[in-house]
Amino acid sequence: MAPHFDAVIVGAGFGGMGAAIALNELGLHNLAILEREDDLGGTWHVNRYPGLAVDIASVTYSYSFEPNPYWSRLFAPGAELKKYAEHVADKYDLRKYMRFDTVVTGAVWNSEEQLWTVSIADQEPVTARFLLTATGFLSQPHTPDIPGIDTFTGKIIHTTDWDDSYNLDGRTVAIIGTGATAVQLIPNLAKRAKELTVFQRTPIWVTPKIDTPIPRAVQRMFSVAPFTQRAARFVNTAILELIMVSAVLHFRQARLLNAVAASVAKLHLRTQVKDPDLRRKLTPDYDFGCKRPTFSNEYFRTFNKPHVRLETSTIERVESDGIVTVDGTKTTIDTLVLATGFNIWDVNFPAIDIVGREGRNLGKWWRENRFQAFEGISVPQFPNYLTLASPYSYSGLSYFTTIEVQMKHLRRVIREVLRRGATTFEVTEEANSNYLDRMTAKLGDSVFYQGNCQTARSYYFNQHGEAAILRPTSTVTALREASRFPLDSYNYA
Ligand code: NAP
């Protein structure tokens, strides 16, 4: 039976588009990109909350092979990322592969026919020789199960489902959560709301954001002399790499650097907030890097405003018109914003039901054993399958590094399949367990295991207590390994 497609890619964000570009380069053009949303762009299509912007400088947060000289700021607003995604889809002619409003419910390996059967809600299943899931890390919104939340009669908005038609002017608003999303959103909510209460469970490290518009002359220079933008990218990436590799991954050897980063954040807080009690509440008691640090020049100072209040008492319940904390205080509100993030470990790894050889269910296997994927991309007993949102895959600070490492890896392994005239590839148990052991050993030096992360409630840690998202190598190493991993790490048949 011939499959419908050479490859099915789940997800039309930057990861999925990168995978399609790589497959095209190998001569595979019979592709389907299945996307549950109604348009492309992934995170940058779904998230539209006020204040949304990248927090990795745009010269780095983009494909290296498709630079955009026209970013308006050092840290581009979210809408520019969405436009950039559209540009990439058009330039690389990817829209013809995309099917929107298409919810993939699962995929099963058919050993007899040697193909994947991909189930789609309310549609006929499709089959493919190769399956790639590019469902992102932060794509399953977390809505907290707070008692009474369903009895609230005002407006509830999750940050991943922003209601552009809802007027915030003059509202009495509460926001739950103080993660990276809230850090961007809170200053903007404060500009519109009559009163704003921020419910913080765990404070977050916030450092200054050195952001500025990029003058037209510089944009023109980037356009006519692309090497200048490449140089800017190189410098920026090197700085990010230094922060990531030294302060986070080599915490054991570079505690001092980590302490310097924390001091910068504390100084930033001190210059923006005069009230010592407020400062104390906004200061984390865990090490810098346990949770993803954030960048903002406006966040802390927003709490000085008379109509903004920080509430650190634990939420007990939600009532029809407000939130009650355990100390019995009720905050009456008409609008509740949930900046409560995402569920990664229960429902996103993997985002859909994937069943491989001999009935191995990927999610069940990961949860019952350890989360693992060779080079953060392939798993034993899952032939012809590449999982792009994987344990130990996230390299560096910019997601585009991960995407490009994975593009290199997938080009190499699928090229080898085609060269041999083989039908399937499957990573060996040995290669997979060697990679897992190596990553586990390397992470031993990181802030996650050497630092004080107990109180961070960081989504980097899974239900087994393992920090299994980041790949603890430099991006240079990750890129090199993607080009040089032994081809016999895979069995070909
Ligand atoms: P997040 O970091 O997971 O933060 C969720 C927040 O909600 C936390 O403060 C959490 O408190 C709180 N929360 C969750 N459930 C709660 C409950 N039941 N009661 C009280 N508080 C609760 O999610 P996020 O802010 O959406 O950010 C996720 C990631 O997205 C970031 O780390 C970053 O990687 C990415 N992001 C990037 C950008 C950017 O690049 N521009 C912007 C936004 C987000 P606890 O900490 O106590 O759990």
XYZ file of C-alpha atoms and ligand atoms in Angstrom, residues 44 49 52-56 138 142 144 146 159 176-182 184 199 201-202 291-292 315 339-342 456-457 459, ligand 1:
81
model
C 3.278 33.440 17.290
C -1.716 39.317 24.416
C 3.894 40.178 23.429
C 7.441 40.386 22.082
C 10.444 38.141 21.724
C 12.852 38.127 24.627
C 15.772 36.788 22.611
C 4.565 25.433 25.123
C -2.588 25.169 31.665
C -5.609 25.990 37.042
C -8.881 26.420 41.513
C -3.175 34.522 27.707
C -2.866 34.876 38.213
C 0.751 34.065 37.405
C 4.062 35.899 37.246
C 5.955 33.957 34.556
C 7.499 35.378 31.377
C 4.066 35.987 29.865
C 2.805 37.920 32.896
C 5.191 41.272 29.532
C -1.616 36.983 42.340
C 2.768 32.267 43.928
C 6.481 32.255 43.063
C 13.247 28.931 36.137
C 13.566 30.696 32.827
C -5.629 31.578 46.560
C -1.195 33.835 32.819
C -0.817 30.321 34.152
C 1.380 28.907 31.450
C 1.459 25.458 29.941
C 11.242 27.432 42.045
C 8.311 25.314 40.803
C 8.564 23.622 34.465
P 4.970 29.925 33.282
O 6.364 30.400 33.239
O 4.726 28.486 33.469
O 4.236 30.749 34.404
C 2.970 30.396 34.858
C 2.646 31.223 36.070
O 1.351 30.869 36.534
C 3.615 30.987 37.223
O 3.857 32.193 37.867
C 2.821 30.016 38.100
O 3.188 30.057 39.441
C 1.423 30.549 37.918
N 0.419 29.554 38.245
C 0.099 28.442 37.558
N -0.886 27.781 38.184
C -1.189 28.490 39.302
C -2.113 28.314 40.361
N -2.924 27.255 40.402
N -2.151 29.245 41.342
C -1.319 30.299 41.292
N -0.414 30.534 40.320
C -0.357 29.628 39.342
O 4.180 30.338 31.945
P 4.384 31.615 31.006
O 4.540 32.847 31.782
O 3.298 31.555 30.003
O 5.758 31.351 30.312
C 6.072 30.079 29.800
C 7.283 30.173 28.912
O 6.907 30.756 27.690
C 8.405 31.032 29.398
O 9.234 30.427 30.319
C 9.129 31.317 28.118
O 9.951 30.226 27.768
C 7.998 31.421 27.149
N 7.649 32.809 26.925
C 8.480 33.513 26.133
C 8.192 34.802 25.877
C 9.073 35.532 24.958
O 10.048 35.059 24.486
N 8.765 36.698 24.624
C 7.092 35.424 26.439
C 6.256 34.683 27.239
C 6.543 33.374 27.467
P 4.361 29.105 39.990
O 5.620 29.677 39.432
O 4.249 29.197 41.447
O 4.063 27.733 39.454
